[in-house]
PDB file of C-alpha atoms in Angstrom:
ATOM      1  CA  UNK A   1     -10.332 -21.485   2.206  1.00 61.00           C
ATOM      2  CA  UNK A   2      -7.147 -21.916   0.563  1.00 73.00           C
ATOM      3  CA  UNK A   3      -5.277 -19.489  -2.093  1.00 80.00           C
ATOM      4  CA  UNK A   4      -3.425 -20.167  -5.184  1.00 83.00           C
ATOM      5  CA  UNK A   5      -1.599 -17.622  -7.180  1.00 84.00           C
ATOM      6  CA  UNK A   6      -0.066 -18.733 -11.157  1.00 87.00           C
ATOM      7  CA  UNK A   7       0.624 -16.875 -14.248  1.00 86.00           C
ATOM      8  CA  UNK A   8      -0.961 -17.508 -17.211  1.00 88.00           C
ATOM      9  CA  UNK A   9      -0.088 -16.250 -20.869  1.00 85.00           C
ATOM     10  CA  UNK A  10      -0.758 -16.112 -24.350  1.00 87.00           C
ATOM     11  CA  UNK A  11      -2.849 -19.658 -25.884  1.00 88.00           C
ATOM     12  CA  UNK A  12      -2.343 -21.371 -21.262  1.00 88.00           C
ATOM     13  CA  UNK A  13      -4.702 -18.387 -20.354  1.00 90.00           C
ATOM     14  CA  UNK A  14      -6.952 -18.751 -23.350  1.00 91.00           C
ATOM     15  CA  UNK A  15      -7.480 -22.472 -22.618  1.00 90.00           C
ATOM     16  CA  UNK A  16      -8.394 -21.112 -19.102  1.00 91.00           C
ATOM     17  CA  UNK A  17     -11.381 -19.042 -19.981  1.00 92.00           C
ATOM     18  CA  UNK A  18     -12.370 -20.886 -23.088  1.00 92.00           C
ATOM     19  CA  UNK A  19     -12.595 -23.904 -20.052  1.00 92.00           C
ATOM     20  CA  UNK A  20     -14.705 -21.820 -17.772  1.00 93.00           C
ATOM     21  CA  UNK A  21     -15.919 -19.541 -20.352  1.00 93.00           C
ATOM     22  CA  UNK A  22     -19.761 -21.035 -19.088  1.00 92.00           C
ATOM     23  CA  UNK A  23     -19.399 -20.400 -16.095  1.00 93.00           C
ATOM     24  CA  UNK A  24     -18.650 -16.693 -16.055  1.00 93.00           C
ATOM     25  CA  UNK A  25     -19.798 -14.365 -13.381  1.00 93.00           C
ATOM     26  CA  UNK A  26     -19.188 -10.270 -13.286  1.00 91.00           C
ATOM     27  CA  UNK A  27     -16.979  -8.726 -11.267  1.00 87.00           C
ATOM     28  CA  UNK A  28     -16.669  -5.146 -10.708  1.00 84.00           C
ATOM     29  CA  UNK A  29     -12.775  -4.676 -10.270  1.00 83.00           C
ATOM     30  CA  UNK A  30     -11.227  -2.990 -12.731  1.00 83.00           C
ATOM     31  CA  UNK A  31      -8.689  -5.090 -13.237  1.00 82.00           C
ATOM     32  CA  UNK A  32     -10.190  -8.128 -13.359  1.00 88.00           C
ATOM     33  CA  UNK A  33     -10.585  -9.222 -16.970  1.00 91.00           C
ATOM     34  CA  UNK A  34     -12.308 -12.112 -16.503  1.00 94.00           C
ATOM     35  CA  UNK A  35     -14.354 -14.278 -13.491  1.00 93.00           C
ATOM     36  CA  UNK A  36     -15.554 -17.512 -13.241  1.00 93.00           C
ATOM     37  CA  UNK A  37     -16.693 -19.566 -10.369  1.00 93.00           C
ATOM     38  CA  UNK A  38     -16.323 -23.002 -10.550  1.00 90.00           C
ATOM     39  CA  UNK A  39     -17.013 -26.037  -8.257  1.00 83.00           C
ATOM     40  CA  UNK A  40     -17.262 -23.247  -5.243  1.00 86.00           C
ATOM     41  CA  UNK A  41     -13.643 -22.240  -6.373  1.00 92.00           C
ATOM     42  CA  UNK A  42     -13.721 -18.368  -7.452  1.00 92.00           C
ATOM     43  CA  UNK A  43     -11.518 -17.740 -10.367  1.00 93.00           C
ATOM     44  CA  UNK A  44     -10.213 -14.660 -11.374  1.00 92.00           C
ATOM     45  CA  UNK A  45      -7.775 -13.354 -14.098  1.00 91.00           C
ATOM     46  CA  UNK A  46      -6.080 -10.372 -13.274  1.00 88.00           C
ATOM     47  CA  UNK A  47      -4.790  -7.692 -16.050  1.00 84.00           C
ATOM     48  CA  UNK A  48      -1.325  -8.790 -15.372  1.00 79.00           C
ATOM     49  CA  UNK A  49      -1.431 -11.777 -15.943  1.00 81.00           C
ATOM     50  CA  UNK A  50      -2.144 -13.577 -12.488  1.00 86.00           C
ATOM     51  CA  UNK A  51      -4.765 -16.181 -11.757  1.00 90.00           C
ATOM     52  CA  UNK A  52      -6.058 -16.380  -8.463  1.00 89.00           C
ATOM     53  CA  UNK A  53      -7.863 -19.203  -7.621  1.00 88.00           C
ATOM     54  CA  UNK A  54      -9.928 -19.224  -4.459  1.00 87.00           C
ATOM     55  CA  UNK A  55     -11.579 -21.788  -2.381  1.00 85.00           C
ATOM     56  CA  UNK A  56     -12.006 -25.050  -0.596  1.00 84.00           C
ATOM     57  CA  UNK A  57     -10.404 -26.513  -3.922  1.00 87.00           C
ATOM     58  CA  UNK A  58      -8.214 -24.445  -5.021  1.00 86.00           C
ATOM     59  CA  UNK A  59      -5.050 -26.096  -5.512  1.00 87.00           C
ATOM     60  CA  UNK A  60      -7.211 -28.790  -6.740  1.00 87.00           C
ATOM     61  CA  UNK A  61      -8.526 -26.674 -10.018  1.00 89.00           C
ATOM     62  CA  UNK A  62      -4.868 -25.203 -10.275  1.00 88.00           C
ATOM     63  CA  UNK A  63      -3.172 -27.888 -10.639  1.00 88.00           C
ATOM     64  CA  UNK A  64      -4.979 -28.843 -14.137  1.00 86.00           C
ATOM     65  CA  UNK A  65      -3.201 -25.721 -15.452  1.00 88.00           C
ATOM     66  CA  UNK A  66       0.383 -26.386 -14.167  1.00 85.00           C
ATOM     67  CA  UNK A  67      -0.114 -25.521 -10.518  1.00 83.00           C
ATOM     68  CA  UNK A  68       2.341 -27.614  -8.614  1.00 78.00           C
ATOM     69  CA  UNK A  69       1.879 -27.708  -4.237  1.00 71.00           C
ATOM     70  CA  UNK A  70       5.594 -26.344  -2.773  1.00 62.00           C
ATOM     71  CA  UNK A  71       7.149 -28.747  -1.014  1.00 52.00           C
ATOM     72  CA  UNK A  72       5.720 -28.402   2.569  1.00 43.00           C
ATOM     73  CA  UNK A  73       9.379 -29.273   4.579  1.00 40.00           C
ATOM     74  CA  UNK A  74      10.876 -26.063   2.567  1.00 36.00           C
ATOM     75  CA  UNK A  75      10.914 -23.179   5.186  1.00 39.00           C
ATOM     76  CA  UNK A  76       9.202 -19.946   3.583  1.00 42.00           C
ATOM     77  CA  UNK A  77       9.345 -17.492   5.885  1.00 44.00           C
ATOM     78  CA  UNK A  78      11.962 -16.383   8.682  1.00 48.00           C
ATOM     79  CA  UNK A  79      11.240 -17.687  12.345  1.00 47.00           C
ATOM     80  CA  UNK A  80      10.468 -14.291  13.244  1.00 55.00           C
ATOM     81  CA  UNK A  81       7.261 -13.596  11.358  1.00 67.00           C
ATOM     82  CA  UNK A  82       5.913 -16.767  11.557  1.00 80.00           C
ATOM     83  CA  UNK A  83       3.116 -15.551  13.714  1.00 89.00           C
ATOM     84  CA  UNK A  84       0.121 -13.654  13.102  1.00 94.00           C
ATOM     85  CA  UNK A  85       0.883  -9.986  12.322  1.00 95.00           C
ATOM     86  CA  UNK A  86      -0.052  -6.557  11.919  1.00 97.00           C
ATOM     87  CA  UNK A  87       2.533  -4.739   9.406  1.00 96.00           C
ATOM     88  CA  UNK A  88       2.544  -1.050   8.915  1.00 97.00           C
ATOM     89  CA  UNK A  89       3.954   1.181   7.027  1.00 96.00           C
ATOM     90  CA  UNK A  90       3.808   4.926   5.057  1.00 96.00           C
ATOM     91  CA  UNK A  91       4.743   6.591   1.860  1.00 95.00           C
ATOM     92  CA  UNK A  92       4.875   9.972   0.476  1.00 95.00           C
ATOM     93  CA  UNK A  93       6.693  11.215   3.493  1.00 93.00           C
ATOM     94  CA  UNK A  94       9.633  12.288   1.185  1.00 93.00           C
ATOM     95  CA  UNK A  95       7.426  13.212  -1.928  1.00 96.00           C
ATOM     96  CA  UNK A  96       6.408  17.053  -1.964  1.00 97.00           C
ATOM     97  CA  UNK A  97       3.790  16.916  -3.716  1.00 98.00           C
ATOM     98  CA  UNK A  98       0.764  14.129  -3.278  1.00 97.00           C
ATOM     99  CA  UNK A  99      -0.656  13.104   0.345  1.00 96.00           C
ATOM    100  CA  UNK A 100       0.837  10.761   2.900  1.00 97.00           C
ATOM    101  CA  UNK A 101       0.231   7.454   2.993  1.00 98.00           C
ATOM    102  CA  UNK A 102      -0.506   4.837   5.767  1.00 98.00           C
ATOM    103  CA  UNK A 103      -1.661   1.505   5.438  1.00 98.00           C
ATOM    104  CA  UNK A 104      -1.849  -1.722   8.569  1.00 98.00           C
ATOM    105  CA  UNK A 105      -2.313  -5.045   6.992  1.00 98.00           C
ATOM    106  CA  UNK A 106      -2.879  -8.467   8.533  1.00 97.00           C
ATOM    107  CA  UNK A 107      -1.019 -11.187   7.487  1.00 96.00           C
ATOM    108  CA  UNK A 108      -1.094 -14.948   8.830  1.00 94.00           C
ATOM    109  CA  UNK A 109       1.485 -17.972   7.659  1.00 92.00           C
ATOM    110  CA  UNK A 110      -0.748 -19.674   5.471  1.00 91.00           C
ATOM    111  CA  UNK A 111      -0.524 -16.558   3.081  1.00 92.00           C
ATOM    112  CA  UNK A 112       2.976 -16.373   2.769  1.00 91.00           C
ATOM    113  CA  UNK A 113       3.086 -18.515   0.031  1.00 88.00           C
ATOM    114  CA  UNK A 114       0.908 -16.320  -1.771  1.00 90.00           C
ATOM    115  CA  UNK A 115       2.724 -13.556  -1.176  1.00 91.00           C
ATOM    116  CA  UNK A 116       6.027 -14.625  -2.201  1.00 88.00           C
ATOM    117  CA  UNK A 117       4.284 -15.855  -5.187  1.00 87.00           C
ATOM    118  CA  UNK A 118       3.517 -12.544  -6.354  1.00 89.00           C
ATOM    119  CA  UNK A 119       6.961 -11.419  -5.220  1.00 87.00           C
ATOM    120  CA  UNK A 120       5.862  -9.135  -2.154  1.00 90.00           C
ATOM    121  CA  UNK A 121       9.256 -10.472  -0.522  1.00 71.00           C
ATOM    122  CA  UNK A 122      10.920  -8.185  -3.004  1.00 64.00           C
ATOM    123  CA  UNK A 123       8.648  -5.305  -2.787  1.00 70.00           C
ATOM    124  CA  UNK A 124      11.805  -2.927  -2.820  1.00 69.00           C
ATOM    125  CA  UNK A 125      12.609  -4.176  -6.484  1.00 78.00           C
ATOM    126  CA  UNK A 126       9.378  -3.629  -7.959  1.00 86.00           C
ATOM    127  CA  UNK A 127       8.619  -1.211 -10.283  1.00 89.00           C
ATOM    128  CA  UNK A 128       5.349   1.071 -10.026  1.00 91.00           C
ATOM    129  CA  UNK A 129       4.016  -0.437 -12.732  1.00 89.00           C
ATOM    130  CA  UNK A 130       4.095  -3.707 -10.969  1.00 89.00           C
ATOM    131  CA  UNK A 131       3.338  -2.030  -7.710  1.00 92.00           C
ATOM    132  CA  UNK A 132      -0.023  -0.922  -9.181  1.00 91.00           C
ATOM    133  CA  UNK A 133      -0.345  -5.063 -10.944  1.00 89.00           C
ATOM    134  CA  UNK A 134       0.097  -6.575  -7.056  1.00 92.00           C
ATOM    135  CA  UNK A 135      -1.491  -3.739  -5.374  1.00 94.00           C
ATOM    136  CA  UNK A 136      -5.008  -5.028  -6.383  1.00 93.00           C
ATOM    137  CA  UNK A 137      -4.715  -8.699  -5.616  1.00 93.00           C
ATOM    138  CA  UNK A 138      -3.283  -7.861  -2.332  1.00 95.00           C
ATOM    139  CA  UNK A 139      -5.919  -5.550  -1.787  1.00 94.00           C
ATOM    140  CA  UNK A 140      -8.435  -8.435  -1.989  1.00 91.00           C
ATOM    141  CA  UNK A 141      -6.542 -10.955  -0.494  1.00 92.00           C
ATOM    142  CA  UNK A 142      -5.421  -9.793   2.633  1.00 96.00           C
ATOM    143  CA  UNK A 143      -7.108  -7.784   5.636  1.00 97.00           C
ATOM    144  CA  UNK A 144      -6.161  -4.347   5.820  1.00 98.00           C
ATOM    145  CA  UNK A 145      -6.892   0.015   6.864  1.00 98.00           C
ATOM    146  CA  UNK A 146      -5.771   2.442   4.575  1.00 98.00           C
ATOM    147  CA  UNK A 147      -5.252   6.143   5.269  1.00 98.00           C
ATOM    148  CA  UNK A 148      -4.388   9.345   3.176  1.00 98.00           C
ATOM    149  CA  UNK A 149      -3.917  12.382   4.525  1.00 98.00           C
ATOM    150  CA  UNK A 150      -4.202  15.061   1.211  1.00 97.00           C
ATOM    151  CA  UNK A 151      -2.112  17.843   0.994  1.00 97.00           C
ATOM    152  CA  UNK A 152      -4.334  20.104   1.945  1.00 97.00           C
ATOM    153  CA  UNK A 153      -5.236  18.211   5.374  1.00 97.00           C
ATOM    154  CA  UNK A 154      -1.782  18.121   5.995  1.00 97.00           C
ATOM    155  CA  UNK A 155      -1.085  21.264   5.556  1.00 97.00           C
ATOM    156  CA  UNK A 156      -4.267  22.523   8.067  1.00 96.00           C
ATOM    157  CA  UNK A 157      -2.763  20.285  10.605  1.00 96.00           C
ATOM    158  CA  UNK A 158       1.196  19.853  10.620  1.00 95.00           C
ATOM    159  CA  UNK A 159       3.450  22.677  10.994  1.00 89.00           C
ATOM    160  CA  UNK A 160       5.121  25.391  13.684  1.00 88.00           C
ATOM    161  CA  UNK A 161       2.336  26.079  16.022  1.00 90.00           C
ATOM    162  CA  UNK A 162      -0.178  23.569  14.441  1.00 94.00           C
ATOM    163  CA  UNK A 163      -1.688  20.009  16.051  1.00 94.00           C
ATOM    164  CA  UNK A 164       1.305  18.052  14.296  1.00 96.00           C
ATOM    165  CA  UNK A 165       4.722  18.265  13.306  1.00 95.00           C
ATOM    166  CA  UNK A 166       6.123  15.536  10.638  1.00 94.00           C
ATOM    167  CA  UNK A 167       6.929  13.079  12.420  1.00 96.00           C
ATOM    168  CA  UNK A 168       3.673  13.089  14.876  1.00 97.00           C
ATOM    169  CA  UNK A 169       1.459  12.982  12.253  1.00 97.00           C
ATOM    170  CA  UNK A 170       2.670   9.847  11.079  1.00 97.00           C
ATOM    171  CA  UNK A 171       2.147   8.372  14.880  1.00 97.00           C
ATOM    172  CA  UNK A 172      -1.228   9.540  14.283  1.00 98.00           C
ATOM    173  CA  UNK A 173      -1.619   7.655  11.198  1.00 98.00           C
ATOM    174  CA  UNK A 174      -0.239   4.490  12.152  1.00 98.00           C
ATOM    175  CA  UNK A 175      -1.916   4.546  15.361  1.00 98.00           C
ATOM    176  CA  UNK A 176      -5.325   4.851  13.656  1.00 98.00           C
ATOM    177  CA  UNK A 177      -4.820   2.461  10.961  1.00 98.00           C
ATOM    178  CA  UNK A 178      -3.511  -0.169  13.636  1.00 98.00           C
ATOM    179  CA  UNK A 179      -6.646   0.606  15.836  1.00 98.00           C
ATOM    180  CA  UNK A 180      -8.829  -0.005  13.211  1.00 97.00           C
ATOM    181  CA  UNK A 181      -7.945  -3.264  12.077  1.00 97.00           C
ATOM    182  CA  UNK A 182      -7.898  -4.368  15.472  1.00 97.00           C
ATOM    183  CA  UNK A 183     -11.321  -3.216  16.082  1.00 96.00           C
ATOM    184  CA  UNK A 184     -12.215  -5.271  12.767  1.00 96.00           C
ATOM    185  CA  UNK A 185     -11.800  -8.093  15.050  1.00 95.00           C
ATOM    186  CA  UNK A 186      -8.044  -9.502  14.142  1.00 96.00           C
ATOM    187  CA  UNK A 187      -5.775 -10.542  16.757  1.00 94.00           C
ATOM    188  CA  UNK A 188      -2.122 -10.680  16.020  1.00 94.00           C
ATOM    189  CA  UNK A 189       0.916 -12.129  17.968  1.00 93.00           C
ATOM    190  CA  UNK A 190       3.214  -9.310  16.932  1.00 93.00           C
ATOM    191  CA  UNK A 191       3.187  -5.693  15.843  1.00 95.00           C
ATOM    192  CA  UNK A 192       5.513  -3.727  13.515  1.00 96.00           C
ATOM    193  CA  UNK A 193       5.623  -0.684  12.074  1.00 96.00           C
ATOM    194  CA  UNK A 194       8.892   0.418  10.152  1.00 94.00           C
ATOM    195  CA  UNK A 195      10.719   2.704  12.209  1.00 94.00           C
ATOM    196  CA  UNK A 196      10.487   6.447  10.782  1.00 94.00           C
ATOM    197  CA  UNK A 197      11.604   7.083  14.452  1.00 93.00           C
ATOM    198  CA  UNK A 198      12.397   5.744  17.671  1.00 92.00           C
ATOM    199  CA  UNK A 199      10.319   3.517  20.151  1.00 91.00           C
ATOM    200  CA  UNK A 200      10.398   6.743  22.654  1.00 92.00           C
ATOM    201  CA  UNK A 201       9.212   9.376  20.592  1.00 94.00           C
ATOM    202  CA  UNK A 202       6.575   7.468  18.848  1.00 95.00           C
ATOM    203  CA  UNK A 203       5.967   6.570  22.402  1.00 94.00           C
ATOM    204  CA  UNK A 204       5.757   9.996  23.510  1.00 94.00           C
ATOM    205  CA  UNK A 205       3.251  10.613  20.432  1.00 96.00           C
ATOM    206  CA  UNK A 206       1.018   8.389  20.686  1.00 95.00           C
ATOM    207  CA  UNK A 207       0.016   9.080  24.168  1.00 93.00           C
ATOM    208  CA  UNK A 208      -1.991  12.522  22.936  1.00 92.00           C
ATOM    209  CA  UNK A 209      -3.756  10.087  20.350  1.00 95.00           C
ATOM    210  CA  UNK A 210      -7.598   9.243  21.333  1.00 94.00           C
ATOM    211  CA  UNK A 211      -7.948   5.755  20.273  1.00 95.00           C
ATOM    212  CA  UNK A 212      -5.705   3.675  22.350  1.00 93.00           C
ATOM    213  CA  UNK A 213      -4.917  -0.318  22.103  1.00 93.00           C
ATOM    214  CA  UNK A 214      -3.033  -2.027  24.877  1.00 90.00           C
ATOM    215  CA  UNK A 215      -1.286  -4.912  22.559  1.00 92.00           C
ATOM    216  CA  UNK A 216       2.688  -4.076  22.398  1.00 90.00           C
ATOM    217  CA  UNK A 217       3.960  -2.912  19.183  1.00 93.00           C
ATOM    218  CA  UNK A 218       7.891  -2.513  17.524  1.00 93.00           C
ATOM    219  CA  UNK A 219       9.523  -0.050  14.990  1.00 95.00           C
ATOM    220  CA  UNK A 220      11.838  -1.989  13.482  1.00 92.00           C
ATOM    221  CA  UNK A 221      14.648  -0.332  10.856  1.00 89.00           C
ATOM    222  CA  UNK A 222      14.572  -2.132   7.375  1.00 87.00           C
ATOM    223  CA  UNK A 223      11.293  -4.063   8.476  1.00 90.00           C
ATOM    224  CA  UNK A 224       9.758  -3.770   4.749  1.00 88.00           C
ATOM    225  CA  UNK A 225      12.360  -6.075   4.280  1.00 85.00           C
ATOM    226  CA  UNK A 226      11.784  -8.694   7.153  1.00 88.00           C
ATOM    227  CA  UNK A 227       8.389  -8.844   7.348  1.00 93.00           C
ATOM    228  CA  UNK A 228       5.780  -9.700   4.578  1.00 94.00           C
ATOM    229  CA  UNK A 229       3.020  -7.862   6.592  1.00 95.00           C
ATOM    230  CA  UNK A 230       4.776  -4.451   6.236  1.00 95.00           C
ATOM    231  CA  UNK A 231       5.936  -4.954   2.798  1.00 94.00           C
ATOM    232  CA  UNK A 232       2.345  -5.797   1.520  1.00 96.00           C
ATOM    233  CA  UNK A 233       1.489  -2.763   3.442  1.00 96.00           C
ATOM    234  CA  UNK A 234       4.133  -0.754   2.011  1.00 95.00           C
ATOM    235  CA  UNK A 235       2.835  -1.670  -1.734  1.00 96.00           C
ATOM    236  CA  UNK A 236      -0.558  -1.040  -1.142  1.00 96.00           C
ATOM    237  CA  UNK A 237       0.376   2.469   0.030  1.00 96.00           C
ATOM    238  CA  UNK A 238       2.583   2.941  -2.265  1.00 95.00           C
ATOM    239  CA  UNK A 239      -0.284   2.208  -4.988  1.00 95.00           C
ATOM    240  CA  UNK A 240      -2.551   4.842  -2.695  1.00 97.00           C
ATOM    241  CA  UNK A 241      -0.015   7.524  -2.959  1.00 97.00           C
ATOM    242  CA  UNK A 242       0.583   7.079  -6.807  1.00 96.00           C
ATOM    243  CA  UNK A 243      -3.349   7.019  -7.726  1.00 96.00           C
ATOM    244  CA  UNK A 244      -4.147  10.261  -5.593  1.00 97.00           C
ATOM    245  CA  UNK A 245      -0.901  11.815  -7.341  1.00 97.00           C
ATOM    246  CA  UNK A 246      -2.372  11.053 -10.969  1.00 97.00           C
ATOM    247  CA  UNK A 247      -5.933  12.902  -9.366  1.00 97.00           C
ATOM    248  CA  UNK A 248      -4.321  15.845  -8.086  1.00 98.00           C
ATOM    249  CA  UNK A 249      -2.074  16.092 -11.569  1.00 97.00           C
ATOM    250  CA  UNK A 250      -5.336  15.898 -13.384  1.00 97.00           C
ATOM    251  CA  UNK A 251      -7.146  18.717 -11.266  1.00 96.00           C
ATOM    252  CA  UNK A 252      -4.227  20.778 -11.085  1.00 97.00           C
ATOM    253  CA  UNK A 253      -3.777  20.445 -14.446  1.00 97.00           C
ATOM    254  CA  UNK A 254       0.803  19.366 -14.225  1.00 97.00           C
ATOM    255  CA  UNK A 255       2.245  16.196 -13.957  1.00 97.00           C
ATOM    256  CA  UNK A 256       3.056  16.323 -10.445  1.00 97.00           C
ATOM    257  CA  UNK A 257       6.307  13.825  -9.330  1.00 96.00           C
ATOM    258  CA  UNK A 258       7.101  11.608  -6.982  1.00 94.00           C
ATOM    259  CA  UNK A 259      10.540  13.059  -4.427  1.00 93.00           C
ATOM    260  CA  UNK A 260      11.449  16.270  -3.979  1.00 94.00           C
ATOM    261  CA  UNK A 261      13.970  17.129  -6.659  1.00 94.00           C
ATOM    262  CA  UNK A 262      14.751  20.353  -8.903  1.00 95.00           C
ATOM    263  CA  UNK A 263      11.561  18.925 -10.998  1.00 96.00           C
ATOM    264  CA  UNK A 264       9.423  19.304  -8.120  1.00 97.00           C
ATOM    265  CA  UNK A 265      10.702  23.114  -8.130  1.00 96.00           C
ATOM    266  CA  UNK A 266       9.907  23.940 -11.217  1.00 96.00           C
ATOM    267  CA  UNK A 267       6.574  22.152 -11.510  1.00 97.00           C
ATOM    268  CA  UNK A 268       5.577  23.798  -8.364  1.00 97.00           C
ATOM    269  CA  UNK A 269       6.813  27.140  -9.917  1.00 97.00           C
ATOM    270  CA  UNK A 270       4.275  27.001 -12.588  1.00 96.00           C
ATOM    271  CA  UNK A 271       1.774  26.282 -10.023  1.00 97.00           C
ATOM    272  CA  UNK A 272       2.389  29.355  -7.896  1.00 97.00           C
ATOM    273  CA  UNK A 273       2.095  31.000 -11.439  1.00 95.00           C
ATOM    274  CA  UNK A 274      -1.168  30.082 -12.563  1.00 96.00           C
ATOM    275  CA  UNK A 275      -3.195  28.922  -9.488  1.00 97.00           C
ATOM    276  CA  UNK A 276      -0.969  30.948  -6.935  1.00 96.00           C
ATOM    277  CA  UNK A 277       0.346  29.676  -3.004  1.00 96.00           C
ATOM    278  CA  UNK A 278      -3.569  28.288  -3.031  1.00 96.00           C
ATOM    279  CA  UNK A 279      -3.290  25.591  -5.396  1.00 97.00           C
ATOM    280  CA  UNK A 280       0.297  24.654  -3.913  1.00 97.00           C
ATOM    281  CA  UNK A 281      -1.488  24.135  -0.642  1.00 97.00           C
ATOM    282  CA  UNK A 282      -3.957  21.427  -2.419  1.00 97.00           C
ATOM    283  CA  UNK A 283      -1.119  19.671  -3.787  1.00 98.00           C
ATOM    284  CA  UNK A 284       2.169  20.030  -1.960  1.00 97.00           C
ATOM    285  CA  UNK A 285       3.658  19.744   1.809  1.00 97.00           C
ATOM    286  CA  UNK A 286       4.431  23.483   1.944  1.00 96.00           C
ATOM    287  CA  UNK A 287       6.591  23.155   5.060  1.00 94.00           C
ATOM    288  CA  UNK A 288       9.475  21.575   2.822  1.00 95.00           C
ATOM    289  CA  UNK A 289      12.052  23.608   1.412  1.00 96.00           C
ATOM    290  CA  UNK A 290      10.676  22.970  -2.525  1.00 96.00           C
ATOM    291  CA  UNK A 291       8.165  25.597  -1.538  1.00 96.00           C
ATOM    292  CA  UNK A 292      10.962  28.700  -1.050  1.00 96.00           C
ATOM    293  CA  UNK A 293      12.538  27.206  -4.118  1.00 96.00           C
ATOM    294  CA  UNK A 294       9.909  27.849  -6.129  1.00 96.00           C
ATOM    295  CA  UNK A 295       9.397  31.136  -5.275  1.00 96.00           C
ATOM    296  CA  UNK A 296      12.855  32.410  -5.821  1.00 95.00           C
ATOM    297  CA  UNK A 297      12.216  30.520  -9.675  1.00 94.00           C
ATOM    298  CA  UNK A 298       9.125  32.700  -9.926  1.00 92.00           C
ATOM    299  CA  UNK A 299      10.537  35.468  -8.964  1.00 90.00           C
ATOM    300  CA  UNK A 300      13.427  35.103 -11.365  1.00 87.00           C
ATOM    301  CA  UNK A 301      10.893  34.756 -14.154  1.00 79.00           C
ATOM    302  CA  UNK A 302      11.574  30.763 -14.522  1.00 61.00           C
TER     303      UNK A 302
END
């Protein structure tokens, strides 16, 4: 089954639906705004404006609304991830408030085009907002585990005298997520993970971890950047992170940022002051320095 990815505005997209418009069929994702399946090609139209055509005919169906085939002797992906591979990668490990993210994804070479398509090869430029666009497709489209460990779970487990410490806990994390997608079945050629520390110590981590796989694995510095499995894996976190941050805000009842700036102070500040050190412990990391911050701001009426 074959993939095709094209944007589609204003009266190009309306000619698209008003084409297919009788051969509509529901979806359930949210942003989806409208399906159709067509000659056993599955058509959907995303909310930003990506069309995603999938099926045995895919390119075929594209093409009628200006899908054009790359040019197969153009190289579109460095020699070095073009293999079948298991990305990793986290976020939130820097944020104070909001959970810790950890997603594995597995990506082959016939979805690289795809994926530079929808600009996943410069993940590092992208916005949230586009983040949260991409996050979706990618979701669909490629094989993946996702893990969040809430602030409150993190807190009941990393700290002085406690199971974890922060950099542990992230072994954990990417262990599990890399277990469980090759449990699902999926065999890569390579693993990364982008290095939060070195080979050693994650080494020396992973060895008090239950589940176990034998295949070798590398942290590589900068890998986001060098391999399309990690940076899908580092959006779709990314996306995680931000959509568990907008449910805590809600049910704590403040905006809660992203970092760990003077913001993060205050905001925490006025949480100490109206839910007290409990509801900073079901929205923050308390073992970062924010925490005594915030304190000294309550306690100087701030």
């Amino acid at each position: 089954m074959s993939t095709v990815v094209i944007t589609l505005k204003g009266a190009a997209l309306q000619k698209l639906i008003k084409t297919f418009n009788s051969q509509q069929v529901a979806s359930k994702n949210p942003y989806i705004t409208f399906a159709a399946k067509v000659d056993k090609v599955m058509i959907s139209v995303y909310t930003s404006g990506k069309v995603v055509f999938q099926g045995e005919k895919a390119e075929e169906v594209a093409k009628y609304f200006g899908y054009q085939a790359p040019d197969a002797s153009i190289q579109t992906a460095p020699a070095g991830q073009k293999l079948a591979l298991i990305g990793s990668d986290e976020v939130g490990n820097g944020s104070y408030f909001g959970g810790l993210a950890v997603v594995a994804s597995f990506v082959t070479p016939d979805k690289h085009a795809l994926l530079r398509k929808l600009g996943v090869d410069d993940s590092k430029r992208l916005t949230d907002a586009n983040i949260r666009k991409i996050a979706p497709i990618l979701k669909q489209e490629i094989p993946h585990r996702a893990l969040l460990l809430s602030p409150k779970k993190y807190n009941q487990v990393v700290g002085a005298g406690k199971q974890y410490n922060a950099v542990s806990v992230k072994v954990a994390l990417h262990n599990q997520a890399i277990y469980l997608l090759l449990k699902d079945g999926f065999k890569p050629q390579k693993i990364v993970i982008d290095a939060f520390t070195s080979q050693q110590n994650y080494q020396k981590y992973v060895k008090q971890e239950v589940n176990q796989f034998d295949n070798p694995l590398t942290l590589e510095e900068k890998a986001e950047g060098e391999y399309l499995a990690v940076a899908v894996s580092s959006i779709i976190a990314r996306d995680l992170f931000l959509d568990y941050l907008d449910q805590l805000s809600q049910k704590i009842g403040y905006p809660l940022p992203s970092g760990a700036g003077q913001k993060s102070d205050f905001i925490a500040s006025q949480i100490l002051k109206t839910h007290g050190m409990a509801g900073l412990a079901e929205t923050a990391k308390l073992h970062f320095a924010n925490t005594k911050k915030a304190q000294e701001l309550l306690r100087k009426g701030n």
